[in-house]
Short mmCIF file of N, CA and C in Angstrom, two decimals:
data_model
loop_
_atom_site.label_atom_id
_atom_site.label_comp_id
_atom_site.label_asym_id
_atom_site.label_seq_id
_atom_site.Cartn_x
_atom_site.Cartn_y
_atom_site.Cartn_z
N UNK A 419 162.37 52.88 70.81
CA UNK A 419 162.11 54.22 71.40
C UNK A 419 163.67 54.89 71.74
N UNK A 420 163.77 56.07 71.20
CA UNK A 420 165.13 56.64 71.40
C UNK A 420 164.89 57.31 72.74
N UNK A 421 166.12 57.81 73.19
CA UNK A 421 166.41 58.45 74.54
C UNK A 421 166.48 60.00 74.04
N UNK A 422 165.70 60.77 74.78
CA UNK A 422 165.79 62.17 74.47
C UNK A 422 167.14 62.75 74.59
N UNK A 423 167.19 63.62 73.50
CA UNK A 423 168.55 64.39 73.39
C UNK A 423 168.46 65.52 74.46
N UNK A 424 169.72 66.21 75.00
CA UNK A 424 169.72 67.45 75.86
C UNK A 424 169.88 68.62 74.80
N UNK A 425 170.08 68.27 73.66
CA UNK A 425 170.19 69.27 72.76
C UNK A 425 168.79 70.05 72.34
N UNK A 426 168.79 71.21 72.69
CA UNK A 426 167.62 72.04 72.44
C UNK A 426 166.92 71.81 70.86
N UNK A 427 165.74 71.25 70.82
CA UNK A 427 165.18 70.94 69.30
C UNK A 427 164.29 72.20 69.21
N UNK A 428 164.55 73.15 67.86
CA UNK A 428 164.01 74.29 67.56
C UNK A 428 163.71 73.86 66.00
N UNK A 429 162.39 73.82 65.75
CA UNK A 429 161.98 73.62 64.49
C UNK A 429 160.96 74.66 63.93
N UNK A 430 161.16 75.08 62.41
CA UNK A 430 160.38 75.98 61.65
C UNK A 430 159.42 74.95 60.81
N UNK A 431 158.30 75.03 60.92
CA UNK A 431 157.53 74.30 59.91
C UNK A 431 156.80 75.35 58.87
N UNK A 432 157.33 75.19 57.46
CA UNK A 432 156.53 76.35 56.62
C UNK A 432 155.37 75.65 56.08
N UNK A 433 154.33 76.25 56.12
CA UNK A 433 153.07 75.88 55.35
C UNK A 433 152.71 76.96 54.51
N UNK A 434 152.78 76.79 52.97
CA UNK A 434 152.11 77.87 52.20
C UNK A 434 150.81 77.58 51.46
N UNK A 435 150.32 76.27 52.02
CA UNK A 435 148.89 75.86 51.46
C UNK A 435 148.18 75.29 52.45
N UNK A 436 146.73 75.22 52.01
CA UNK A 436 145.90 74.56 53.04
C UNK A 436 146.25 73.30 53.45
N UNK A 437 146.78 72.36 52.44
CA UNK A 437 147.09 71.11 52.83
C UNK A 437 148.10 71.01 53.68
N UNK A 438 149.22 72.01 53.18
CA UNK A 438 150.47 72.02 53.92
C UNK A 438 150.30 72.50 55.24
N UNK A 439 149.21 73.42 55.87
CA UNK A 439 148.86 73.77 56.87
C UNK A 439 148.32 72.36 57.72
N UNK A 440 147.58 71.42 57.09
CA UNK A 440 147.16 70.52 57.83
C UNK A 440 148.49 69.67 58.30
N UNK A 441 149.17 69.43 57.13
CA UNK A 441 150.33 68.38 57.47
C UNK A 441 151.16 69.13 58.60
N UNK A 442 151.40 70.51 58.54
CA UNK A 442 152.14 70.97 59.63
C UNK A 442 151.74 70.96 61.03
N UNK A 443 150.09 71.18 61.21
CA UNK A 443 149.75 70.96 62.34
C UNK A 443 149.96 69.38 62.87
N UNK A 444 149.74 68.52 61.94
CA UNK A 444 149.78 67.07 62.36
C UNK A 444 151.40 66.80 62.85
N UNK A 445 152.39 67.27 62.09
CA UNK A 445 153.66 67.21 62.44
C UNK A 445 153.88 67.82 63.58
N UNK A 446 153.53 68.93 64.19
CA UNK A 446 153.96 69.69 65.00
C UNK A 446 153.28 68.94 66.29
N UNK A 447 151.96 68.30 66.20
CA UNK A 447 151.51 67.53 67.30
C UNK A 447 152.40 66.28 67.72
N UNK A 448 152.73 65.70 66.55
CA UNK A 448 153.46 64.48 66.80
C UNK A 448 154.91 64.83 67.30
N UNK A 449 155.51 65.87 66.89
CA UNK A 449 156.76 66.37 67.41
C UNK A 449 156.72 66.63 68.96
N UNK A 450 155.64 67.29 69.30
CA UNK A 450 155.47 67.72 70.75
C UNK A 450 155.24 66.70 71.43
N UNK A 451 154.44 65.71 70.91
CA UNK A 451 154.12 64.50 71.89
C UNK A 451 155.24 63.83 71.94
N UNK A 452 156.16 63.42 71.11
CA UNK A 452 157.75 62.82 71.37
C UNK A 452 158.60 63.80 71.99
N UNK A 453 158.67 65.05 71.59
CA UNK A 453 159.74 65.97 72.40
C UNK A 453 158.82 67.13 73.05
N UNK A 454 158.24 67.02 74.20
CA UNK A 454 157.54 68.17 75.00
C UNK A 454 158.43 69.22 75.01
N UNK A 455 159.61 68.95 75.04
CA UNK A 455 160.24 70.34 75.32
C UNK A 455 160.84 71.06 74.02
N UNK A 456 160.43 70.63 73.04
CA UNK A 456 160.65 71.36 71.58
C UNK A 456 160.09 72.49 71.57
N UNK A 457 160.74 73.39 70.70
CA UNK A 457 160.28 74.78 70.31
C UNK A 457 160.06 74.52 68.90
N UNK A 458 158.71 74.83 68.52
CA UNK A 458 158.13 74.67 67.23
C UNK A 458 157.23 75.88 66.78
N UNK A 459 157.64 76.32 65.51
CA UNK A 459 157.03 77.34 64.89
C UNK A 459 156.24 76.96 63.60
N UNK A 460 155.13 77.13 63.35
CA UNK A 460 154.49 77.08 61.97
C UNK A 460 154.24 78.27 61.32
N UNK A 461 155.20 78.61 60.24
CA UNK A 461 154.85 79.87 59.63
C UNK A 461 153.91 79.50 58.53
N UNK A 462 152.84 80.29 58.36
CA UNK A 462 152.03 80.48 57.37
C UNK A 462 152.03 81.64 56.38
N UNK A 463 152.07 81.27 55.03
CA UNK A 463 151.96 82.22 54.00
C UNK A 463 151.03 81.84 52.95
N UNK A 464 150.76 82.79 51.90
CA UNK A 464 150.06 82.41 50.92
C UNK A 464 148.80 81.78 51.08
N UNK A 465 148.23 80.59 50.58
CA UNK A 465 147.05 79.93 50.66
C UNK A 465 146.72 79.39 52.14
N UNK A 466 147.85 79.40 53.00
CA UNK A 466 147.93 78.76 54.28
C UNK A 466 147.04 79.67 55.02
N UNK A 467 147.13 80.99 55.01
CA UNK A 467 146.67 82.12 55.69
C UNK A 467 145.29 81.88 55.77
N UNK A 468 144.71 81.88 54.78
CA UNK A 468 143.19 81.82 54.67
C UNK A 468 142.69 80.55 55.58
N UNK A 469 143.38 79.46 54.94
CA UNK A 469 143.05 78.05 55.97
C UNK A 469 143.21 78.07 57.44
N UNK A 470 144.29 79.03 57.69
CA UNK A 470 144.60 79.14 59.18
C UNK A 470 143.46 80.08 60.11
N UNK A 471 143.00 80.96 59.19
CA UNK A 471 142.19 81.99 59.58
C UNK A 471 140.58 81.16 59.66
N UNK A 472 140.27 80.56 58.82
CA UNK A 472 138.93 79.80 58.51
C UNK A 472 138.88 78.73 59.58
N UNK A 473 140.02 78.06 59.49
CA UNK A 473 139.71 76.69 60.45
C UNK A 473 140.70 76.62 61.69
N UNK A 474 140.34 77.28 62.76
CA UNK A 474 141.00 77.37 63.86
C UNK A 474 141.42 76.25 64.48
N UNK A 475 142.39 75.96 65.12
CA UNK A 475 142.91 74.83 65.89
C UNK A 475 143.36 75.07 67.32
N UNK A 476 142.65 74.85 68.14
CA UNK A 476 142.99 75.27 69.63
C UNK A 476 144.34 74.70 70.23
N UNK A 477 144.61 73.64 69.33
CA UNK A 477 146.02 73.02 70.04
C UNK A 477 147.25 73.36 69.45
N UNK A 478 147.11 73.95 68.24
CA UNK A 478 148.41 74.39 67.33
C UNK A 478 148.39 75.86 66.82
N UNK A 479 147.29 76.78 67.12
CA UNK A 479 147.31 78.03 66.83
C UNK A 479 148.29 78.95 67.57
N UNK A 480 148.74 78.38 68.71
CA UNK A 480 149.61 79.20 69.48
C UNK A 480 151.05 79.10 68.75
N UNK A 481 151.23 78.01 67.83
CA UNK A 481 152.43 77.83 67.18
C UNK A 481 152.55 78.62 65.80
N UNK A 482 151.32 79.10 65.52
CA UNK A 482 151.32 79.93 64.13
C UNK A 482 151.96 81.23 64.08
N UNK A 483 152.68 81.28 62.97
CA UNK A 483 153.09 82.83 62.86
C UNK A 483 152.69 83.25 61.44
N UNK A 484 151.76 84.10 61.30
CA UNK A 484 151.11 84.60 60.31
C UNK A 484 151.72 85.82 59.25
N UNK A 485 151.82 85.32 57.99
CA UNK A 485 152.55 86.33 57.09
C UNK A 485 151.71 87.57 57.02
N UNK A 486 152.27 88.73 57.44
CA UNK A 486 151.80 90.05 57.23
C UNK A 486 151.42 90.47 56.00
N UNK A 487 152.34 89.90 54.87
CA UNK A 487 152.32 90.49 53.68
C UNK A 487 151.10 89.83 53.05
N UNK A 488 150.84 88.62 53.28
CA UNK A 488 149.68 87.96 52.95
C UNK A 488 148.36 88.47 53.48
N UNK A 489 148.37 88.79 54.73
CA UNK A 489 147.11 89.32 55.30
C UNK A 489 146.92 90.61 54.49
N UNK A 490 147.86 91.52 54.36
CA UNK A 490 147.70 92.79 53.55
C UNK A 490 147.12 92.67 52.17
N UNK A 491 147.59 91.64 51.39
CA UNK A 491 147.16 91.31 50.08
C UNK A 491 145.77 90.98 50.14
N UNK A 492 145.49 90.08 51.01
CA UNK A 492 143.96 89.75 51.10
C UNK A 492 142.89 90.54 51.92
N UNK A 493 143.43 91.61 52.69
CA UNK A 493 142.51 92.54 53.39
C UNK A 493 141.89 91.80 54.67
N UNK A 494 142.62 90.98 55.31
CA UNK A 494 142.32 89.98 56.31
C UNK A 494 142.96 90.47 57.76
N UNK A 495 142.62 90.16 58.73
CA UNK A 495 143.32 90.16 60.01
C UNK A 495 143.30 89.09 60.70
N UNK A 496 144.32 89.02 61.48
CA UNK A 496 144.87 87.54 62.27
C UNK A 496 144.64 87.73 63.73
N UNK A 497 143.35 88.38 64.13
CA UNK A 497 143.23 88.61 65.65
C UNK A 497 143.52 87.32 66.59
N UNK A 498 144.31 87.51 67.56
CA UNK A 498 144.68 86.56 68.48
C UNK A 498 145.79 85.68 68.23
N UNK A 499 146.48 85.79 66.83
CA UNK A 499 147.30 85.18 66.40
C UNK A 499 148.77 85.94 66.08
N UNK A 500 149.85 85.31 66.25
CA UNK A 500 151.06 86.17 66.12
C UNK A 500 151.31 86.48 64.63
N UNK A 501 151.35 87.50 64.26
CA UNK A 501 151.77 87.89 62.91
C UNK A 501 153.11 88.67 62.86
N UNK A 502 153.79 88.09 61.74
CA UNK A 502 155.18 88.49 61.40
C UNK A 502 154.95 89.29 60.15
N UNK A 503 156.25 90.39 59.90
CA UNK A 503 156.07 90.97 58.63
C UNK A 503 156.17 90.29 57.49
N UNK A 504 156.99 89.37 57.52
CA UNK A 504 156.80 88.47 56.27
C UNK A 504 157.42 87.07 56.69
N UNK A 505 156.46 86.24 55.87
CA UNK A 505 156.96 84.88 56.43
C UNK A 505 158.10 84.39 55.94
N UNK A 506 158.80 84.98 54.86
CA UNK A 506 160.04 84.48 54.26
C UNK A 506 161.14 85.11 55.32
N UNK A 507 160.85 86.33 55.95
CA UNK A 507 161.77 86.94 56.70
C UNK A 507 162.09 86.17 58.00
N UNK A 508 160.81 85.84 58.74
CA UNK A 508 160.57 85.01 59.79
C UNK A 508 161.35 83.85 59.67
N UNK A 509 161.08 82.79 58.62
CA UNK A 509 161.89 81.71 58.39
C UNK A 509 163.52 82.02 58.23
N UNK A 510 163.80 83.17 57.48
CA UNK A 510 165.36 83.17 57.43
C UNK A 510 166.07 83.51 58.73
N UNK A 511 165.24 84.57 59.36
CA UNK A 511 165.91 84.79 60.72
C UNK A 511 165.95 83.66 61.72
N UNK A 512 164.75 82.81 61.73
CA UNK A 512 164.89 81.65 62.62
C UNK A 512 166.14 80.83 62.23
N UNK A 513 166.36 80.47 60.73
CA UNK A 513 167.36 79.81 60.53
C UNK A 513 168.67 80.16 60.80
N UNK A 514 168.80 81.50 60.75
CA UNK A 514 170.22 82.27 61.10
C UNK A 514 170.25 82.03 62.57
N UNK A 515 169.28 82.01 63.45
CA UNK A 515 169.24 81.75 64.85
C UNK A 515 169.73 80.14 65.07
N UNK A 516 169.74 79.28 64.25
CA UNK A 516 169.94 78.03 64.38
C UNK A 516 168.51 76.94 64.23
N UNK A 517 167.67 77.45 63.99
CA UNK A 517 166.23 76.56 64.00
C UNK A 517 166.35 76.02 62.64
N UNK A 518 166.04 74.74 62.67
CA UNK A 518 165.93 73.76 61.79
C UNK A 518 164.75 74.20 60.81
N UNK A 519 164.64 73.88 59.64
CA UNK A 519 163.57 74.17 58.74
C UNK A 519 162.81 72.83 58.06
N UNK A 520 161.70 72.92 58.03
CA UNK A 520 160.91 71.88 57.25
C UNK A 520 159.66 72.33 56.63
N UNK A 521 159.61 71.87 55.46
CA UNK A 521 158.57 72.36 54.71
C UNK A 521 157.51 71.39 54.62
N UNK A 522 156.15 71.69 54.85
CA UNK A 522 155.09 70.62 55.24
C UNK A 522 154.50 70.32 53.91
#
């Protein structure tokens, strides 16, 4: 087992498909189990948006950032979830702020 780092850990997990959302949720759970102090975002766009809305997950929904462009294209809403203007913009801004990126 490794010693926890004192460096803040911030990770954006990108999930563009339903399968990727499942992996992202598992990755987030595993990361937070190992590093409870980590900041984690799961940015969902494209097919992952419908999956996130249709299969809520009480443990990880607080981490979701839902693409507003995908919502507009599909005519859906994401009540109770964080909606961002565009998934790609949210990812790019997070990386500019020093967040690490992982595609699920």
